[in-house]
Tab-separated table of C-alpha atoms in Angstrom:
chain	number	residue	atom	x	y	z
B	30	MET	CA	0.480	-20.740	-55.872
B	31	GLU	CA	3.031	-18.495	-57.510
B	32	LEU	CA	4.736	-15.802	-55.594
B	33	ASN	CA	6.381	-12.892	-57.260
B	34	LEU	CA	8.944	-11.952	-54.944
B	35	SER	CA	11.992	-10.274	-55.739
B	36	PHE	CA	15.486	-10.834	-53.864
B	37	ALA	CA	15.101	-7.513	-52.104
B	38	ASP	CA	11.697	-8.386	-50.909
B	39	TYR	CA	13.197	-11.712	-49.339
B	40	GLN	CA	16.205	-9.679	-48.006
B	41	GLU	CA	13.852	-7.418	-46.044
B	42	LYS	CA	11.802	-10.436	-44.670
B	43	LEU	CA	15.058	-11.920	-43.096
B	44	ALA	CA	16.041	-8.342	-41.893
B	45	LYS	CA	12.889	-8.156	-39.736
B	46	ARG	CA	13.456	-11.196	-38.125
B	47	SER	CA	16.235	-12.481	-35.793
B	48	TYR	CA	17.998	-15.781	-35.877
B	49	HIS	CA	20.450	-15.448	-33.299
B	50	GLN	CA	20.368	-14.706	-29.562
B	51	LYS	CA	23.029	-12.005	-28.347
B	52	PHE	CA	24.258	-12.122	-24.817
B	53	GLY	CA	26.301	-9.862	-22.441
B	54	LYS	CA	28.832	-10.498	-20.109
B	55	VAL	CA	29.273	-9.396	-16.504
B	56	THR	CA	32.222	-7.110	-15.873
B	57	GLN	CA	31.882	-6.064	-12.550
B	58	VAL	CA	29.836	-6.183	-9.373
B	59	VAL	CA	30.025	-3.444	-6.641
B	60	GLY	CA	27.450	-3.449	-3.783
B	61	LEU	CA	23.998	-4.118	-5.270
B	62	ILE	CA	25.043	-3.081	-8.914
B	63	ILE	CA	25.991	-5.658	-11.754
B	64	LYS	CA	27.925	-4.073	-14.453
B	65	VAL	CA	27.630	-5.441	-18.072
B	66	GLU	CA	28.926	-4.931	-21.472
B	67	GLY	CA	27.438	-5.744	-24.563
B	68	LEU	CA	23.781	-5.413	-24.457
B	69	SER	CA	21.271	-3.285	-26.223
B	70	VAL	CA	18.363	-3.174	-23.704
B	71	PHE	CA	15.985	-0.655	-21.741
B	72	VAL	CA	15.512	0.587	-18.457
B	73	GLY	CA	12.893	-1.682	-16.681
B	74	GLU	CA	13.994	-4.557	-19.076
B	75	VAL	CA	14.345	-8.116	-17.290
B	76	CYS	CA	17.440	-9.996	-17.766
B	77	GLU	CA	18.872	-13.528	-16.902
B	78	ILE	CA	22.486	-14.018	-15.633
B	79	GLU	CA	23.134	-17.659	-16.351
B	80	ILE	CA	25.823	-19.157	-13.439
B	81	ALA	CA	27.192	-21.965	-15.524
B	82	LYS	CA	28.864	-23.825	-12.266
B	83	THR	CA	25.073	-24.373	-10.732
B	84	ASN	CA	23.277	-24.253	-14.038
B	85	LYS	CA	21.360	-21.344	-11.995
B	86	THR	CA	19.590	-18.255	-13.220
B	87	VAL	CA	19.295	-14.945	-11.589
B	88	LEU	CA	17.077	-12.667	-12.589
B	89	THR	CA	17.848	-9.030	-12.700
B	90	GLU	CA	16.292	-5.492	-14.086
B	91	VAL	CA	18.125	-2.935	-15.824
B	92	VAL	CA	18.230	0.260	-13.696
B	93	GLY	CA	20.746	2.602	-15.465
B	94	PHE	CA	23.546	3.180	-18.101
B	95	ILE	CA	26.992	4.552	-17.945
B	96	ASP	CA	28.048	5.083	-21.474
B	97	LYS	CA	27.810	1.588	-23.059
B	98	THR	CA	27.772	-0.276	-19.587
B	99	VAL	CA	24.543	-1.569	-18.443
B	100	LEU	CA	23.592	-1.257	-14.666
B	101	LEU	CA	21.570	-4.384	-13.352
B	102	MET	CA	20.245	-4.910	-10.263
B	103	PRO	CA	19.424	-8.722	-8.780
B	104	MET	CA	15.935	-9.715	-7.988
B	105	ASP	CA	17.409	-12.866	-6.613
B	106	GLU	CA	20.735	-13.445	-4.568
B	107	LEU	CA	23.882	-12.268	-5.814
B	108	VAL	CA	25.747	-15.439	-4.692
B	109	GLY	CA	27.486	-17.227	-7.686
B	110	ILE	CA	27.724	-14.523	-10.056
B	111	GLY	CA	31.221	-13.711	-11.218
B	112	PRO	CA	33.278	-11.758	-13.986
B	113	GLY	CA	32.393	-13.483	-17.513
B	114	CYS	CA	28.901	-14.593	-16.733
B	115	LEU	CA	26.664	-14.653	-19.678
B	116	VAL	CA	23.777	-12.129	-19.504
B	117	LYS	CA	20.247	-12.707	-21.616
B	118	PRO	CA	17.766	-9.843	-22.132
B	119	THR	CA	14.331	-11.011	-21.937
B	120	GLY	CA	12.998	-8.327	-24.377
B	121	ARG	CA	10.284	-7.235	-21.864
B	122	SER	CA	9.812	-5.947	-18.385
B	123	LEU	CA	8.263	-7.675	-15.441
B	124	LYS	CA	4.701	-8.907	-15.928
B	125	ILE	CA	2.685	-11.251	-13.620
B	126	GLU	CA	-0.242	-13.945	-14.321
B	127	ILE	CA	-3.117	-13.213	-12.704
B	128	SER	CA	-6.500	-14.820	-12.450
B	129	ASP	CA	-9.558	-15.325	-9.901
B	130	LYS	CA	-7.238	-18.542	-8.833
B	131	LEU	CA	-4.928	-16.127	-6.696
B	132	LEU	CA	-7.724	-15.893	-4.072
B	133	GLY	CA	-6.304	-17.267	-0.994
B	134	GLN	CA	-2.993	-17.553	-2.090
B	135	THR	CA	0.451	-15.765	-0.795
B	136	LEU	CA	2.684	-14.428	-3.500
B	137	ASP	CA	6.545	-13.424	-3.304
B	138	GLY	CA	7.602	-9.844	-4.556
B	139	LEU	CA	7.882	-11.160	-7.956
B	140	GLY	CA	4.232	-12.394	-8.020
B	141	ARG	CA	5.286	-16.073	-8.058
B	142	VAL	CA	2.845	-18.250	-5.693
B	143	LEU	CA	4.255	-19.552	-2.472
B	144	THR	CA	1.496	-21.565	-1.347
B	145	SER	CA	0.203	-23.809	-4.379
B	146	ASP	CA	1.588	-25.533	-7.183
B	147	GLN	CA	-1.624	-24.902	-9.213
B	148	ALA	CA	-1.464	-22.978	-12.348
B	149	VAL	CA	-2.521	-19.543	-12.319
B	150	GLU	CA	-4.142	-19.922	-16.039
B	151	GLY	CA	-4.770	-15.990	-16.360
B	152	GLU	CA	-3.444	-13.078	-18.191
B	153	PHE	CA	-0.172	-11.363	-17.970
B	154	TYR	CA	-0.450	-7.645	-16.314
B	155	ASP	CA	2.511	-5.260	-16.618
B	156	VAL	CA	3.686	-4.277	-12.879
B	157	ASN	CA	4.318	-0.955	-13.947
B	158	ARG	CA	1.114	0.633	-15.463
B	159	MET	CA	-0.257	4.300	-15.594
B	160	SER	CA	-2.827	5.602	-13.080
B	161	PRO	CA	-6.247	6.076	-14.291
B	162	ASP	CA	-7.037	8.983	-16.457
B	163	PRO	CA	-8.367	11.708	-14.015
B	164	PHE	CA	-11.297	12.636	-16.410
B	165	THR	CA	-12.711	8.989	-16.300
B	166	ARG	CA	-12.191	8.513	-12.693
B	167	ARG	CA	-15.973	8.683	-11.032
B	168	LYS	CA	-16.684	10.596	-8.018
B	169	ILE	CA	-16.336	9.129	-4.644
B	170	GLU	CA	-19.844	9.309	-3.104
B	171	THR	CA	-20.513	5.831	-1.246
B	172	VAL	CA	-19.652	5.093	2.203
B	173	MET	CA	-17.119	2.397	2.653
B	174	SER	CA	-17.836	0.565	6.013
B	175	THR	CA	-14.960	-0.727	7.538
B	176	GLY	CA	-16.462	-2.326	11.096
B	177	VAL	CA	-14.131	0.102	12.975
B	178	ARG	CA	-16.522	2.684	15.093
B	179	ALA	CA	-13.730	5.109	15.269
B	180	ILE	CA	-13.291	5.536	11.649
B	181	ASP	CA	-16.872	4.976	10.365
B	182	GLY	CA	-18.196	7.639	12.862
B	183	VAL	CA	-15.427	10.292	12.857
B	184	LEU	CA	-13.393	9.569	10.013
B	185	THR	CA	-15.857	8.187	7.605
B	186	VAL	CA	-14.201	6.529	4.307
B	187	GLY	CA	-15.571	6.435	1.012
B	188	GLU	CA	-15.471	3.796	-1.510
B	189	GLY	CA	-12.483	4.472	-3.591
B	190	GLN	CA	-10.734	6.713	-1.056
B	191	ARG	CA	-7.035	6.661	-0.033
B	192	MET	CA	-6.350	6.791	3.338
B	193	GLY	CA	-2.801	6.611	5.079
B	194	ILE	CA	-2.291	4.826	8.637
B	195	PHE	CA	0.541	6.751	10.295
B	196	ALA	CA	2.179	5.316	13.553
B	197	GLY	CA	5.524	4.244	15.180
B	198	SER	CA	6.547	0.752	15.632
B	199	GLY	CA	4.270	-1.562	18.146
B	200	VAL	CA	1.233	1.058	18.227
B	201	GLY	CA	-1.226	-1.277	16.515
B	202	LYS	CA	-1.110	-0.666	12.688
B	203	SER	CA	-1.129	-4.443	11.927
B	204	THR	CA	-4.070	-5.150	14.381
B	205	LEU	CA	-6.050	-2.561	13.047
B	206	LEU	CA	-5.316	-3.729	9.102
B	207	GLY	CA	-6.576	-7.016	10.304
B	208	MET	CA	-9.670	-5.514	11.369
B	209	LEU	CA	-10.426	-3.507	8.432
B	210	ALA	CA	-9.268	-6.729	6.162
B	211	ARG	CA	-12.125	-8.749	8.099
B	212	TYR	CA	-15.014	-6.374	8.459
B	213	CYS	CA	-14.641	-4.308	5.603
B	214	GLU	CA	-17.573	-4.457	2.712
B	215	ALA	CA	-15.407	-5.600	-0.237
B	216	ASP	CA	-15.434	-8.166	-2.861
B	217	VAL	CA	-11.562	-8.606	-3.158
B	218	ILE	CA	-8.723	-7.804	-0.358
B	219	VAL	CA	-5.370	-7.470	-1.753
B	220	ILE	CA	-2.602	-6.847	1.007
B	221	GLY	CA	1.009	-6.098	0.309
B	222	LEU	CA	3.269	-6.863	3.426
B	223	ILE	CA	6.336	-4.630	2.021
B	224	GLY	CA	9.806	-4.998	4.024
B	225	GLU	CA	8.176	-6.435	7.164
B	226	ARG	CA	9.356	-9.260	9.446
B	227	GLY	CA	9.316	-12.876	7.955
B	228	ARG	CA	7.833	-14.028	11.152
B	229	GLU	CA	4.689	-11.691	10.673
B	230	VAL	CA	3.399	-13.168	7.856
B	231	MET	CA	2.084	-16.313	9.271
B	232	GLU	CA	0.686	-14.124	12.291
B	233	PHE	CA	-1.077	-11.925	10.025
B	234	ILE	CA	-2.675	-14.303	8.140
B	235	GLU	CA	-3.871	-16.681	11.053
B	236	ASN	CA	-4.232	-13.854	13.971
B	237	ASP	CA	-5.169	-10.655	12.152
B	238	LEU	CA	-6.752	-11.931	8.903
B	239	GLY	CA	-8.345	-15.132	9.974
B	240	MET	CA	-9.442	-17.994	7.346
B	241	GLU	CA	-12.663	-16.210	6.503
B	242	GLY	CA	-10.843	-13.248	5.069
B	243	TYR	CA	-7.897	-15.044	3.560
B	244	LYS	CA	-10.366	-16.719	1.287
B	245	LYS	CA	-11.237	-13.568	-0.605
B	246	SER	CA	-7.696	-12.098	-0.195
B	247	VAL	CA	-4.489	-12.033	-2.198
B	248	ILE	CA	-1.087	-11.376	-0.140
B	249	VAL	CA	1.954	-9.975	-1.548
B	250	CYS	CA	4.971	-10.734	0.729
B	251	ALA	CA	8.247	-9.170	0.231
B	252	THR	CA	9.991	-9.700	3.750
B	253	SER	CA	12.904	-7.350	4.690
B	254	ASP	CA	15.916	-9.860	3.905
B	255	GLN	CA	15.020	-9.631	0.330
B	256	PRO	CA	16.605	-7.311	-2.295
B	257	PRO	CA	15.528	-4.003	-2.587
B	258	LEU	CA	14.202	-4.346	-5.741
B	259	VAL	CA	12.052	-7.130	-4.834
B	260	ARG	CA	10.923	-5.017	-1.948
B	261	LEU	CA	10.311	-2.076	-4.663
B	262	LYS	CA	8.477	-4.549	-7.242
B	263	GLY	CA	6.194	-6.112	-4.248
B	264	ALA	CA	4.390	-2.992	-4.031
B	265	PHE	CA	3.661	-2.561	-7.517
B	266	VAL	CA	2.682	-6.154	-7.993
B	267	ALA	CA	-0.001	-5.874	-5.187
B	268	THR	CA	-1.413	-2.666	-6.941
B	269	ALA	CA	-1.404	-4.530	-10.322
B	270	ILE	CA	-3.451	-7.667	-8.822
B	271	ALA	CA	-5.769	-5.194	-7.106
B	272	GLU	CA	-5.992	-3.304	-10.532
B	273	TYR	CA	-6.855	-6.471	-12.228
B	274	PHE	CA	-9.969	-7.338	-10.020
B	275	ARG	CA	-10.883	-3.570	-10.117
B	276	ASP	CA	-10.985	-3.805	-13.891
B	277	GLN	CA	-13.471	-6.877	-13.580
B	278	GLY	CA	-15.887	-4.083	-11.792
B	279	LYS	CA	-15.124	-5.313	-8.352
B	280	LYS	CA	-15.111	-3.533	-5.044
B	281	VAL	CA	-11.610	-3.901	-3.955
B	282	ILE	CA	-9.446	-3.065	-0.948
B	283	LEU	CA	-5.894	-2.274	-0.960
B	284	MET	CA	-3.600	-2.505	2.032
B	285	MET	CA	-0.152	-1.902	2.094
B	286	ASP	CA	2.302	-2.281	5.086
B	287	SER	CA	4.366	-0.390	4.692
B	288	VAL	CA	5.157	2.745	2.348
B	289	THR	CA	7.879	3.598	4.566
B	290	ARG	CA	9.796	0.403	3.611
B	291	PHE	CA	8.829	0.919	-0.096
B	292	ALA	CA	10.880	4.423	-0.063
B	293	MET	CA	13.570	2.846	2.088
B	294	ALA	CA	14.221	0.404	-0.867
B	295	GLN	CA	13.777	2.931	-3.346
B	296	ARG	CA	16.489	4.956	-1.651
B	297	GLU	CA	18.759	1.942	-1.691
B	298	ILE	CA	18.396	1.435	-5.409
B	299	GLY	CA	18.896	5.389	-6.087
B	300	LEU	CA	22.202	5.531	-4.007
B	301	ALA	CA	23.647	2.380	-5.497
B	302	THR	CA	22.863	4.177	-8.995
B	303	GLY	CA	24.404	7.332	-7.887
B	304	GLU	CA	21.569	9.478	-7.109
B	305	PRO	CA	22.526	12.455	-4.543
B	306	PRO	CA	20.979	11.925	-1.130
B	307	THR	CA	18.795	14.759	-0.187
B	308	THR	CA	16.025	15.221	2.635
B	309	LYS	CA	17.460	12.628	5.464
B	310	GLY	CA	19.163	10.847	2.980
B	311	TYR	CA	16.403	10.288	0.663
B	312	THR	CA	17.014	10.483	-3.228
B	313	PRO	CA	14.683	12.567	-5.501
B	314	SER	CA	13.573	9.421	-7.255
B	315	VAL	CA	11.915	8.306	-3.668
B	316	PHE	CA	9.569	11.610	-4.178
B	317	THR	CA	8.833	10.689	-7.844
B	318	MET	CA	8.104	7.147	-7.549
B	319	LEU	CA	5.469	7.711	-4.612
B	320	PRO	CA	2.797	9.476	-6.351
B	321	LYS	CA	3.557	6.825	-9.297
B	322	LEU	CA	2.647	3.977	-6.972
B	323	LEU	CA	-0.257	5.863	-4.594
B	324	GLU	CA	-2.140	7.291	-7.481
B	325	ARG	CA	-2.908	4.180	-9.125
B	326	SER	CA	-5.202	3.421	-6.416
B	327	GLY	CA	-8.766	4.914	-6.153
B	328	MET	CA	-11.911	5.373	-8.376
B	329	ALA	CA	-11.646	4.393	-12.061
B	330	GLN	CA	-14.466	3.864	-14.937
B	331	THR	CA	-15.291	0.423	-13.605
B	332	GLY	CA	-14.685	-0.816	-10.206
B	333	SER	CA	-13.041	0.973	-7.281
B	334	ILE	CA	-9.736	0.405	-5.286
B	335	THR	CA	-10.039	1.668	-1.502
B	336	ALA	CA	-6.665	1.742	-0.205
B	337	PHE	CA	-5.138	2.183	2.944
B	338	TYR	CA	-1.264	2.438	3.614
B	339	THR	CA	0.851	2.162	6.662
B	340	VAL	CA	3.212	4.708	7.084
B	341	LEU	CA	5.989	4.044	9.718
B	342	VAL	CA	7.032	7.245	11.243
B	343	GLU	CA	10.591	7.316	13.061
B	344	GLY	CA	10.629	8.419	16.414
B	345	ASP	CA	6.898	9.429	16.350
B	346	ASP	CA	7.654	12.223	14.527
B	347	MET	CA	4.588	13.066	11.976
B	348	ASN	CA	6.476	15.306	9.775
B	349	GLU	CA	9.184	13.511	8.413
B	350	PRO	CA	9.713	13.716	5.140
B	351	ILE	CA	7.897	10.353	3.672
B	352	ALA	CA	5.073	10.874	6.249
B	353	ASP	CA	4.931	14.701	4.805
B	354	ALA	CA	4.926	13.494	1.279
B	355	VAL	CA	2.258	10.763	1.785
B	356	ARG	CA	-0.008	12.957	3.463
B	357	GLY	CA	0.133	15.287	0.755
B	358	ILE	CA	-1.108	12.982	-1.764
B	359	LEU	CA	-3.809	11.011	-0.351
B	360	ASP	CA	-7.204	11.621	0.911
B	361	GLY	CA	-6.991	11.655	4.479
B	362	HIS	CA	-4.571	10.313	7.494
B	363	ILE	CA	-5.225	8.143	10.585
B	364	ILE	CA	-2.892	8.678	13.275
B	365	LEU	CA	-2.113	6.137	15.941
B	366	SER	CA	-0.844	7.481	19.458
B	367	ARG	CA	1.583	5.836	21.329
B	368	LYS	CA	0.253	7.877	24.407
B	369	ILE	CA	-3.354	6.539	23.746
B	370	ALA	CA	-1.963	2.878	23.323
B	371	SER	CA	0.037	3.134	26.861
B	372	GLU	CA	-3.728	4.104	28.231
B	373	ASN	CA	-4.668	0.373	26.846
B	374	HIS	CA	-6.918	2.199	24.530
B	375	TYR	CA	-7.322	0.241	21.130
B	376	PRO	CA	-7.358	0.950	18.366
B	377	ALA	CA	-5.040	3.725	19.452
B	378	ILE	CA	-6.476	6.556	16.983
B	379	ASP	CA	-5.740	10.187	17.758
B	380	ILE	CA	-8.885	11.476	16.529
B	381	GLN	CA	-8.193	15.296	16.838
B	382	GLN	CA	-4.829	14.866	14.490
B	383	SER	CA	-6.614	12.320	12.206
B	384	LEU	CA	-8.676	13.605	8.994
B	385	SER	CA	-11.085	12.306	6.287
B	386	ARG	CA	-11.122	14.875	3.732
B	387	LEU	CA	-13.851	13.349	1.963
B	388	MET	CA	-16.509	12.582	4.896
B	389	LYS	CA	-18.301	15.887	4.375
B	390	GLY	CA	-19.347	14.870	1.191
B	391	ILE	CA	-20.605	11.289	1.811
B	392	VAL	CA	-22.586	11.511	5.256
B	393	SER	CA	-25.479	13.235	6.499
B	394	GLN	CA	-25.346	16.646	7.692
B	395	GLU	CA	-26.422	15.273	11.155
B	396	HIS	CA	-23.230	12.772	11.211
B	397	HIS	CA	-20.776	15.237	10.320
B	398	GLN	CA	-22.094	17.607	12.729
B	399	GLN	CA	-22.359	15.123	15.604
B	400	ALA	CA	-18.798	14.021	14.360
B	401	GLY	CA	-17.346	17.703	14.780
B	402	GLU	CA	-19.471	17.882	18.225
B	403	LEU	CA	-17.389	14.870	19.365
B	404	LYS	CA	-13.787	16.182	18.311
B	405	GLU	CA	-14.766	19.585	19.867
B	406	ASN	CA	-15.666	18.017	23.322
B	407	MET	CA	-12.368	16.172	23.228
B	408	ALA	CA	-10.808	19.111	22.670
B	409	ILE	CA	-12.374	21.062	25.340
B	410	TYR	CA	-11.549	17.939	27.732
B	411	ALA	CA	-7.839	17.826	26.543
B	412	GLU	CA	-7.404	21.603	27.374
B	413	ALA	CA	-9.149	21.349	30.833
B	414	LYS	CA	-7.650	18.225	31.689
B	415	ASP	CA	-4.787	19.333	34.094
B	416	LEU	CA	-7.145	21.843	36.060
B	417	ILE	CA	-9.379	18.446	36.534
B	418	ASP	CA	-6.819	16.360	37.600
B	419	ILE	CA	-5.522	18.128	40.322
B	420	GLY	CA	-9.217	19.111	41.248
B	421	ALA	CA	-8.529	22.707	40.631
B	422	TYR	CA	-11.792	22.809	38.270
B	423	LYS	CA	-15.156	23.533	40.134
B	424	LEU	CA	-18.475	22.177	38.421
B	425	GLY	CA	-20.648	25.233	36.872
B	426	SER	CA	-17.387	27.108	36.449
B	427	ASN	CA	-17.512	26.731	32.562
B	428	PRO	CA	-20.811	25.123	30.933
B	429	ASN	CA	-18.850	23.644	27.811
B	430	ILE	CA	-15.879	21.974	30.108
B	431	ASP	CA	-18.835	20.577	32.436
B	432	ARG	CA	-20.360	18.966	29.101
B	433	SER	CA	-17.262	17.854	27.978
B	434	LEU	CA	-17.035	16.074	31.489
B	435	ASP	CA	-20.411	14.515	31.105
B	436	LEU	CA	-19.632	13.274	27.611
B	437	HIS	CA	-15.892	12.140	28.093
B	438	GLU	CA	-16.393	8.253	29.517
B	439	GLY	CA	-19.423	7.823	26.541
B	440	ILE	CA	-16.902	9.203	23.823
B	441	LYS	CA	-14.133	6.905	25.216
B	442	GLY	CA	-16.603	3.499	25.306
B	443	PHE	CA	-17.462	4.691	21.544
B	444	LEU	CA	-13.972	4.930	20.400
B	445	ARG	CA	-12.586	2.068	22.137
B	446	GLN	CA	-13.389	-1.490	20.442
B	447	LYS	CA	-12.314	-4.852	21.011
B	448	VAL	CA	-10.682	-6.817	17.762
B	449	ASP	CA	-13.579	-9.242	17.669
B	450	GLU	CA	-16.176	-6.839	17.883
B	451	PRO	CA	-17.066	-5.462	14.438
B	452	THR	CA	-19.886	-2.701	14.004
B	453	THR	CA	-21.872	-1.841	11.265
B	454	PHE	CA	-22.108	1.578	9.693
B	455	SER	CA	-25.674	2.022	10.494
B	456	GLU	CA	-24.982	0.855	14.298
B	457	THR	CA	-22.141	3.365	14.380
B	458	VAL	CA	-24.447	6.386	13.115
B	459	ILE	CA	-27.222	5.128	15.787
B	460	ARG	CA	-24.750	4.780	18.704
B	461	LEU	CA	-22.723	8.384	17.924
B	462	GLU	CA	-26.637	9.693	17.856
B	463	GLN	CA	-27.338	8.375	21.347
B	464	LEU	CA	-24.199	9.546	22.507
B	465	PHE	CA	-25.503	13.352	22.164
B	466	GLU	CA	-29.000	13.154	22.331
B	467	ASP	CA	-29.590	13.147	26.068
B	468	LYS	CA	-26.592	15.768	26.134
B	469	TRP	CA	-28.062	18.494	23.965
């Protein structure tokens, strides 16, 4: 077959293809930032730095530019990088390979499997994806049973809802997450451990999650000793994995511990690239990044991601900047109280300060009324507690306080629950009814 191509046609075809590899060179390393000259790249592109002495390759990502100087941030350790090291652009942003073979596995913050050498043999998902179109999101109408009475009874969560768990350190966040992971009615559980202690990973799997829960889970682990970019990417990797299973039409639970460490990682990156610090040292990009992460979960056209995000509040201040920003984005908040935990009451949920914004639309009118009655009686008892404790209150003085006294022990028993004592949603509703039926 004869091709009638002119010399200009050949030139055009040749111009469309690249026959050489262009490298940049490291010129400076300042803190977490690697400055490189001679590259034509885009923000978010992955680059490889080759260390000739050790034949090692360090993964980095483009985070900014100063004139013609490219700013990179490492996803590995900086050790070994020096002036003149060659930098190879990959032409792509970070992608991870996902398939059903990830179930029962633990991954690092970049989506690499840590617990198996078996090939994933899946499709590649971009880590940075857009949230679902608001017009294609289905309405949240179905209850997601969590197995925790305090949540199912008074703070009912819907399938596709996003809840925040707010607490200081050591109040039982991880234990509550473990209960939710074990007893939630979900097809797949994705857990992101972002910026947490290294020893907690195996403890969470063995003690809180259990082997039965682990079999239908994928755990993404980016511990506190890893570079800030890895901790940041760990949150997006966990979300991308949840999206993969959601797109298959599955009912997915996404848990992230914690959003605060994610925000701190972005603050480190922002300060390193020259952003001005604002509220409590957090940079403006932190408050831009939070909704980009949190809005990706929820209902979609097919499948759902019901999400639980923990927020570590400094000094038990529930109004600090990250807690305030996250509470404004999510569909409800569960507050864990140090005072309640000190009374050996677990889970240490402060019912009066917590809220599920969607509860009224997904439960029966009777259930909603009884949950309101429970909160009202707790408030009446709390207000009269000082008088009751010193013996200054006389029975019969106030019928509302009398009733709250009658209900107090029953309410405490309803809200208190052992880790190995799951309760189905229907059982919770029956127990809530029984709590009030003799007291009307």
